[in-house]
């Protein structure tokens, strides 16, 4: 078990309120069109499951495995696909759902990867965004919260596999 000191940065209530707001904006944007929503495993699972329930459109849920962190708290700088989605996205609206934009490498990789499959449109959303950590320009349509350049856990985000089940976003005070 990890012995992190975790202090709450974003409460469960704040997350739930913001998710509903983003869901309402996406409902407006998609205007009842069918959308293939892609959950980026594993960090986006909580955000994805709450968000898709806040969007009033026909949603096809898909899951993609990507890794850029290997049990570490700094990005390896390399994005690798570990499992692909099952549906074709050619000619369809796509919603990419990320947990956090840190360096921006993962979101850029994802956008390029999906773009190559000729979708009708790509919309991107991330729960968290660390503007001070960006290493490359990254286009994002919606985000939940801007946060400082510190390592966070909870609501799907882990440290060495732990803490994904916290209902809030916590800042890590010390790492051992
Ligand atoms: P990027 O490619 O933007 O550097 O990183 C994206 C991925 O790195 C995220 O999907 C997430 O899995 C991981 N990541 C980035 N920052 C954090 C953080 O503060 N905490 C945790 N747990 N994961 C992070």
PDB file of C-alpha atoms and ligand atoms in Angstrom:
ATOM      1  CA  UNK A   1       0.000   0.000   0.000  1.00  0.00           C
ATOM      2  CA  UNK A   2       1.334   3.470  -0.783  1.00  0.00           C
ATOM      3  CA  UNK A   3       1.985   5.914   2.047  1.00  0.00           C
ATOM      4  CA  UNK A   4       1.255   9.193   0.360  1.00  0.00           C
ATOM      5  CA  UNK A   5       0.193  12.313   2.173  1.00  0.00           C
ATOM      6  CA  UNK A   6      -2.730  13.517   0.126  1.00  0.00           C
ATOM      7  CA  UNK A   7      -4.479  16.844   0.545  1.00  0.00           C
ATOM      8  CA  UNK A   8      -7.757  17.570  -1.191  1.00  0.00           C
ATOM      9  CA  UNK A   9      -7.421  19.917  -4.158  1.00  0.00           C
ATOM     10  CA  UNK A  10     -10.820  19.508  -5.841  1.00  0.00           C
ATOM     11  CA  UNK A  11     -13.786  18.154  -3.895  1.00  0.00           C
ATOM     12  CA  UNK A  12     -16.231  15.506  -5.035  1.00  0.00           C
ATOM     13  CA  UNK A  13     -18.974  18.176  -5.173  1.00  0.00           C
ATOM     14  CA  UNK A  14     -16.853  20.491  -7.340  1.00  0.00           C
ATOM     15  CA  UNK A  15     -16.085  17.619  -9.723  1.00  0.00           C
ATOM     16  CA  UNK A  16     -19.716  16.540 -10.010  1.00  0.00           C
ATOM     17  CA  UNK A  17     -20.910  20.103 -10.628  1.00  0.00           C
ATOM     18  CA  UNK A  18     -18.283  20.715 -13.311  1.00  0.00           C
ATOM     19  CA  UNK A  19     -18.929  17.360 -15.014  1.00  0.00           C
ATOM     20  CA  UNK A  20     -22.623  18.240 -15.330  1.00  0.00           C
ATOM     21  CA  UNK A  21     -21.723  21.646 -16.797  1.00  0.00           C
ATOM     22  CA  UNK A  22     -19.415  20.070 -19.394  1.00  0.00           C
ATOM     23  CA  UNK A  23     -22.056  17.421 -20.136  1.00  0.00           C
ATOM     24  CA  UNK A  24     -24.605  20.165 -20.824  1.00  0.00           C
ATOM     25  CA  UNK A  25     -22.181  21.964 -23.167  1.00  0.00           C
ATOM     26  CA  UNK A  26     -21.446  18.725 -25.026  1.00  0.00           C
ATOM     27  CA  UNK A  27     -25.168  17.931 -25.278  1.00  0.00           C
ATOM     28  CA  UNK A  28     -25.633  21.313 -26.953  1.00  0.00           C
ATOM     29  CA  UNK A  29     -22.649  20.771 -29.232  1.00  0.00           C
ATOM     30  CA  UNK A  30     -23.632  17.275 -30.394  1.00  0.00           C
ATOM     31  CA  UNK A  31     -27.274  18.290 -30.888  1.00  0.00           C
ATOM     32  CA  UNK A  32     -28.585  14.688 -30.669  1.00  0.00           C
ATOM     33  CA  UNK A  33     -25.970  13.333 -33.120  1.00  0.00           C
ATOM     34  CA  UNK A  34     -24.409   9.941 -32.468  1.00  0.00           C
ATOM     35  CA  UNK A  35     -20.947  10.139 -30.909  1.00  0.00           C
ATOM     36  CA  UNK A  36     -18.203   7.593 -30.329  1.00  0.00           C
ATOM     37  CA  UNK A  37     -16.787   8.515 -26.908  1.00  0.00           C
ATOM     38  CA  UNK A  38     -13.290   7.189 -26.243  1.00  0.00           C
ATOM     39  CA  UNK A  39     -12.209   6.594 -22.649  1.00  0.00           C
ATOM     40  CA  UNK A  40      -8.444   6.684 -22.289  1.00  0.00           C
ATOM     41  CA  UNK A  41      -7.545   3.934 -19.830  1.00  0.00           C
ATOM     42  CA  UNK A  42      -7.099   3.821 -16.997  1.00  0.00           C
ATOM     43  CA  UNK A  43      -7.057   7.333 -15.577  1.00  0.00           C
ATOM     44  CA  UNK A  44     -10.227   8.566 -17.309  1.00  0.00           C
ATOM     45  CA  UNK A  45     -12.555   5.811 -16.097  1.00  0.00           C
ATOM     46  CA  UNK A  46     -14.346   7.824 -13.389  1.00  0.00           C
ATOM     47  CA  UNK A  47     -14.586  11.026 -15.413  1.00  0.00           C
ATOM     48  CA  UNK A  48     -15.728   9.108 -18.483  1.00  0.00           C
ATOM     49  CA  UNK A  49     -18.453   7.182 -16.672  1.00  0.00           C
ATOM     50  CA  UNK A  50     -19.844  10.345 -15.055  1.00  0.00           C
ATOM     51  CA  UNK A  51     -19.495  12.454 -18.200  1.00  0.00           C
ATOM     52  CA  UNK A  52     -21.241  10.112 -20.635  1.00  0.00           C
ATOM     53  CA  UNK A  53     -24.209  10.000 -18.237  1.00  0.00           C
ATOM     54  CA  UNK A  54     -24.330  13.806 -18.321  1.00  0.00           C
ATOM     55  CA  UNK A  55     -24.543  13.946 -22.142  1.00  0.00           C
ATOM     56  CA  UNK A  56     -27.953  13.631 -23.732  1.00  0.00           C
ATOM     57  CA  UNK A  57     -26.980  12.106 -27.121  1.00  0.00           C
ATOM     58  CA  UNK A  58     -26.515   8.611 -28.533  1.00  0.00           C
ATOM     59  CA  UNK A  59     -23.125   7.581 -27.178  1.00  0.00           C
ATOM     60  CA  UNK A  60     -21.088   4.558 -28.196  1.00  0.00           C
ATOM     61  CA  UNK A  61     -18.552   3.869 -25.422  1.00  0.00           C
ATOM     62  CA  UNK A  62     -15.085   2.796 -26.504  1.00  0.00           C
ATOM     63  CA  UNK A  63     -11.896   2.207 -24.519  1.00  0.00           C
ATOM     64  CA  UNK A  64      -8.290   2.776 -25.525  1.00  0.00           C
ATOM     65  CA  UNK A  65      -5.245   1.796 -23.523  1.00  0.00           C
ATOM     66  CA  UNK A  66      -2.329   4.201 -23.603  1.00  0.00           C
ATOM     67  CA  UNK A  67       0.691   4.487 -21.393  1.00  0.00           C
ATOM     68  CA  UNK A  68       3.131   7.307 -20.939  1.00  0.00           C
ATOM     69  CA  UNK A  69       3.960   6.913 -17.253  1.00  0.00           C
ATOM     70  CA  UNK A  70       5.624   3.781 -15.940  1.00  0.00           C
ATOM     71  CA  UNK A  71       4.978   3.819 -12.185  1.00  0.00           C
ATOM     72  CA  UNK A  72       6.622   7.209 -12.048  1.00  0.00           C
ATOM     73  CA  UNK A  73       5.493  10.751 -11.424  1.00  0.00           C
ATOM     74  CA  UNK A  74       7.199  12.301 -14.420  1.00  0.00           C
ATOM     75  CA  UNK A  75       6.318  11.610 -18.025  1.00  0.00           C
ATOM     76  CA  UNK A  76       8.554   9.182 -19.905  1.00  0.00           C
ATOM     77  CA  UNK A  77       7.955  11.366 -22.978  1.00  0.00           C
ATOM     78  CA  UNK A  78       6.839   8.348 -24.950  1.00  0.00           C
ATOM     79  CA  UNK A  79       3.234   7.400 -25.688  1.00  0.00           C
ATOM     80  CA  UNK A  80       2.415   3.780 -26.414  1.00  0.00           C
ATOM     81  CA  UNK A  81      -0.930   2.236 -27.369  1.00  0.00           C
ATOM     82  CA  UNK A  82      -1.563  -0.855 -25.283  1.00  0.00           C
ATOM     83  CA  UNK A  83      -5.085  -1.608 -26.552  1.00  0.00           C
ATOM     84  CA  UNK A  84      -7.195  -0.168 -29.355  1.00  0.00           C
ATOM     85  CA  UNK A  85     -10.918   0.667 -29.639  1.00  0.00           C
ATOM     86  CA  UNK A  86     -13.245  -1.901 -31.222  1.00  0.00           C
ATOM     87  CA  UNK A  87     -15.360   0.372 -33.456  1.00  0.00           C
ATOM     88  CA  UNK A  88     -14.483   2.152 -36.654  1.00  0.00           C
ATOM     89  CA  UNK A  89     -14.661   5.947 -36.282  1.00  0.00           C
ATOM     90  CA  UNK A  90     -14.571   6.744 -40.014  1.00  0.00           C
ATOM     91  CA  UNK A  91     -17.272   9.307 -40.810  1.00  0.00           C
ATOM     92  CA  UNK A  92     -18.427   9.497 -37.193  1.00  0.00           C
ATOM     93  CA  UNK A  93     -18.262  12.142 -34.484  1.00  0.00           C
ATOM     94  CA  UNK A  94     -15.604  11.288 -31.882  1.00  0.00           C
ATOM     95  CA  UNK A  95     -15.228  12.537 -28.317  1.00  0.00           C
ATOM     96  CA  UNK A  96     -11.810  11.913 -26.750  1.00  0.00           C
ATOM     97  CA  UNK A  97     -12.047  11.847 -22.952  1.00  0.00           C
ATOM     98  CA  UNK A  98      -8.778  12.319 -21.043  1.00  0.00           C
ATOM     99  CA  UNK A  99      -8.115  12.571 -17.324  1.00  0.00           C
ATOM    100  CA  UNK A 100      -5.343  15.154 -17.417  1.00  0.00           C
ATOM    101  CA  UNK A 101      -3.241  17.151 -19.861  1.00  0.00           C
ATOM    102  CA  UNK A 102       0.281  17.335 -18.488  1.00  0.00           C
ATOM    103  CA  UNK A 103       2.976  17.603 -21.193  1.00  0.00           C
ATOM    104  CA  UNK A 104       0.292  17.409 -23.896  1.00  0.00           C
ATOM    105  CA  UNK A 105       2.047  14.500 -25.637  1.00  0.00           C
ATOM    106  CA  UNK A 106      -0.726  11.975 -25.016  1.00  0.00           C
ATOM    107  CA  UNK A 107      -3.536  14.235 -26.258  1.00  0.00           C
ATOM    108  CA  UNK A 108      -1.551  15.171 -29.365  1.00  0.00           C
ATOM    109  CA  UNK A 109      -0.802  11.515 -30.061  1.00  0.00           C
ATOM    110  CA  UNK A 110      -4.486  10.652 -29.630  1.00  0.00           C
ATOM    111  CA  UNK A 111      -5.736  13.447 -31.861  1.00  0.00           C
ATOM    112  CA  UNK A 112      -3.333  12.473 -34.639  1.00  0.00           C
ATOM    113  CA  UNK A 113      -4.114   8.786 -34.264  1.00  0.00           C
ATOM    114  CA  UNK A 114      -7.892   9.366 -34.489  1.00  0.00           C
ATOM    115  CA  UNK A 115      -7.546  11.961 -37.259  1.00  0.00           C
ATOM    116  CA  UNK A 116      -5.770   9.323 -39.382  1.00  0.00           C
ATOM    117  CA  UNK A 117      -8.966   7.213 -39.206  1.00  0.00           C
ATOM    118  CA  UNK A 118     -11.025   9.933 -40.954  1.00  0.00           C
ATOM    119  CA  UNK A 119     -13.723  10.749 -38.395  1.00  0.00           C
ATOM    120  CA  UNK A 120     -16.459  13.315 -39.130  1.00  0.00           C
ATOM    121  CA  UNK A 121     -15.256  15.437 -36.210  1.00  0.00           C
ATOM    122  CA  UNK A 122     -13.045  15.220 -33.128  1.00  0.00           C
ATOM    123  CA  UNK A 123     -13.950  16.882 -29.834  1.00  0.00           C
ATOM    124  CA  UNK A 124     -11.488  16.720 -26.944  1.00  0.00           C
ATOM    125  CA  UNK A 125     -12.168  16.998 -23.239  1.00  0.00           C
ATOM    126  CA  UNK A 126      -9.934  16.592 -20.218  1.00  0.00           C
ATOM    127  CA  UNK A 127     -10.958  16.817 -16.582  1.00  0.00           C
ATOM    128  CA  UNK A 128      -7.672  18.449 -15.569  1.00  0.00           C
ATOM    129  CA  UNK A 129      -5.196  20.680 -17.329  1.00  0.00           C
ATOM    130  CA  UNK A 130      -1.706  21.632 -16.085  1.00  0.00           C
ATOM    131  CA  UNK A 131      -0.805  24.623 -18.314  1.00  0.00           C
ATOM    132  CA  UNK A 132       2.647  25.022 -16.715  1.00  0.00           C
ATOM    133  CA  UNK A 133       3.646  21.457 -17.636  1.00  0.00           C
ATOM    134  CA  UNK A 134       2.908  21.663 -21.374  1.00  0.00           C
ATOM    135  CA  UNK A 135       5.825  20.623 -23.570  1.00  0.00           C
ATOM    136  CA  UNK A 136       4.055  21.061 -26.876  1.00  0.00           C
ATOM    137  CA  UNK A 137       1.082  23.084 -28.020  1.00  0.00           C
ATOM    138  CA  UNK A 138      -2.079  21.139 -27.377  1.00  0.00           C
ATOM    139  CA  UNK A 139      -5.592  21.921 -28.603  1.00  0.00           C
ATOM    140  CA  UNK A 140      -8.355  21.079 -26.185  1.00  0.00           C
ATOM    141  CA  UNK A 141     -12.038  21.930 -26.600  1.00  0.00           C
ATOM    142  CA  UNK A 142     -13.200  21.509 -22.990  1.00  0.00           C
ATOM    143  CA  UNK A 143     -11.490  21.042 -19.653  1.00  0.00           C
ATOM    144  CA  UNK A 144     -12.750  20.838 -16.103  1.00  0.00           C
ATOM    145  CA  UNK A 145     -10.106  22.532 -13.983  1.00  0.00           C
ATOM    146  CA  UNK A 146      -6.723  24.170 -14.438  1.00  0.00           C
ATOM    147  CA  UNK A 147      -4.345  22.924 -11.737  1.00  0.00           C
ATOM    148  CA  UNK A 148      -0.760  23.714 -10.665  1.00  0.00           C
ATOM    149  CA  UNK A 149       2.141  21.630 -11.951  1.00  0.00           C
ATOM    150  CA  UNK A 150       1.983  19.105  -9.088  1.00  0.00           C
ATOM    151  CA  UNK A 151       1.290  15.397  -9.078  1.00  0.00           C
ATOM    152  CA  UNK A 152      -2.335  14.566  -8.309  1.00  0.00           C
ATOM    153  CA  UNK A 153      -4.259  11.377  -7.550  1.00  0.00           C
ATOM    154  CA  UNK A 154      -7.885  10.311  -7.147  1.00  0.00           C
ATOM    155  CA  UNK A 155     -11.055  10.108  -9.243  1.00  0.00           C
ATOM    156  CA  UNK A 156      -9.303   7.661 -11.597  1.00  0.00           C
ATOM    157  CA  UNK A 157      -5.760   9.002 -11.303  1.00  0.00           C
ATOM    158  CA  UNK A 158      -3.249   6.732  -9.610  1.00  0.00           C
ATOM    159  CA  UNK A 159       0.119   6.576  -7.968  1.00  0.00           C
ATOM    160  CA  UNK A 160       1.648   3.136  -8.626  1.00  0.00           C
ATOM    161  CA  UNK A 161      -1.847   1.736  -9.159  1.00  0.00           C
ATOM    162  CA  UNK A 162      -3.281   3.116  -5.914  1.00  0.00           C
ATOM    163  CA  UNK A 163      -5.754   5.902  -5.066  1.00  0.00           C
ATOM    164  CA  UNK A 164      -7.874   5.732  -8.245  1.00  0.00           C
ATOM    165  CA  UNK A 165     -10.936   5.145  -6.056  1.00  0.00           C
ATOM    166  CA  UNK A 166     -10.698   8.414  -4.114  1.00  0.00           C
ATOM    167  CA  UNK A 167     -13.857  10.413  -4.906  1.00  0.00           C
ATOM    168  CA  UNK A 168     -11.887  13.705  -4.971  1.00  0.00           C
ATOM    169  CA  UNK A 169      -8.695  14.995  -6.619  1.00  0.00           C
ATOM    170  CA  UNK A 170      -5.839  15.128  -4.141  1.00  0.00           C
ATOM    171  CA  UNK A 171      -2.474  16.797  -4.305  1.00  0.00           C
ATOM    172  CA  UNK A 172       0.428  14.649  -3.220  1.00  0.00           C
ATOM    173  CA  UNK A 173       2.328  16.272  -0.368  1.00  0.00           C
ATOM    174  CA  UNK A 174       5.234  13.840  -0.278  1.00  0.00           C
ATOM    175  CA  UNK A 175       6.213  10.779  -2.254  1.00  0.00           C
ATOM    176  CA  UNK A 176       8.018   7.843  -0.679  1.00  0.00           C
TER     177      UNK A 176
HETATM  178  P1  LIG B   1       0.872  13.892 -20.874  1.00  0.00           P
HETATM  179  O1  LIG B   1       1.083  13.046 -22.071  1.00  0.00           O
HETATM  180  O2  LIG B   1      -0.042  15.078 -21.095  1.00  0.00           O
HETATM  181  O3  LIG B   1       2.194  14.296 -20.245  1.00  0.00           O
HETATM  182  O4  LIG B   1       0.275  12.985 -19.745  1.00  0.00           O
HETATM  183  C1  LIG B   1      -0.947  12.449 -19.827  1.00  0.00           C
HETATM  184  C2  LIG B   1      -1.062  11.250 -18.901  1.00  0.00           C
HETATM  185  O5  LIG B   1      -0.073  11.251 -17.859  1.00  0.00           O
HETATM  186  C3  LIG B   1      -2.382  11.311 -18.208  1.00  0.00           C
HETATM  187  O6  LIG B   1      -3.378  10.684 -18.971  1.00  0.00           O
HETATM  188  C4  LIG B   1      -2.105  10.617 -16.886  1.00  0.00           C
HETATM  189  O7  LIG B   1      -2.288   9.231 -17.026  1.00  0.00           O
HETATM  190  C5  LIG B   1      -0.630  10.897 -16.609  1.00  0.00           C
HETATM  191  N1  LIG B   1      -0.456  12.028 -15.673  1.00  0.00           N
HETATM  192  C6  LIG B   1      -0.062  13.286 -15.964  1.00  0.00           C
HETATM  193  N2  LIG B   1      -0.029  14.061 -14.855  1.00  0.00           N
HETATM  194  C7  LIG B   1      -0.438  13.262 -13.849  1.00  0.00           C
HETATM  195  C8  LIG B   1      -0.646  13.490 -12.448  1.00  0.00           C
HETATM  196  O8  LIG B   1      -0.467  14.565 -11.863  1.00  0.00           O
HETATM  197  N3  LIG B   1      -1.081  12.417 -11.735  1.00  0.00           N
HETATM  198  C9  LIG B   1      -1.312  11.192 -12.278  1.00  0.00           C
HETATM  199  N4  LIG B   1      -1.740  10.233 -11.477  1.00  0.00           N
HETATM  200  N5  LIG B   1      -1.130  10.944 -13.591  1.00  0.00           N
HETATM  201  C10 LIG B   1      -0.700  11.980 -14.372  1.00  0.00           C
END
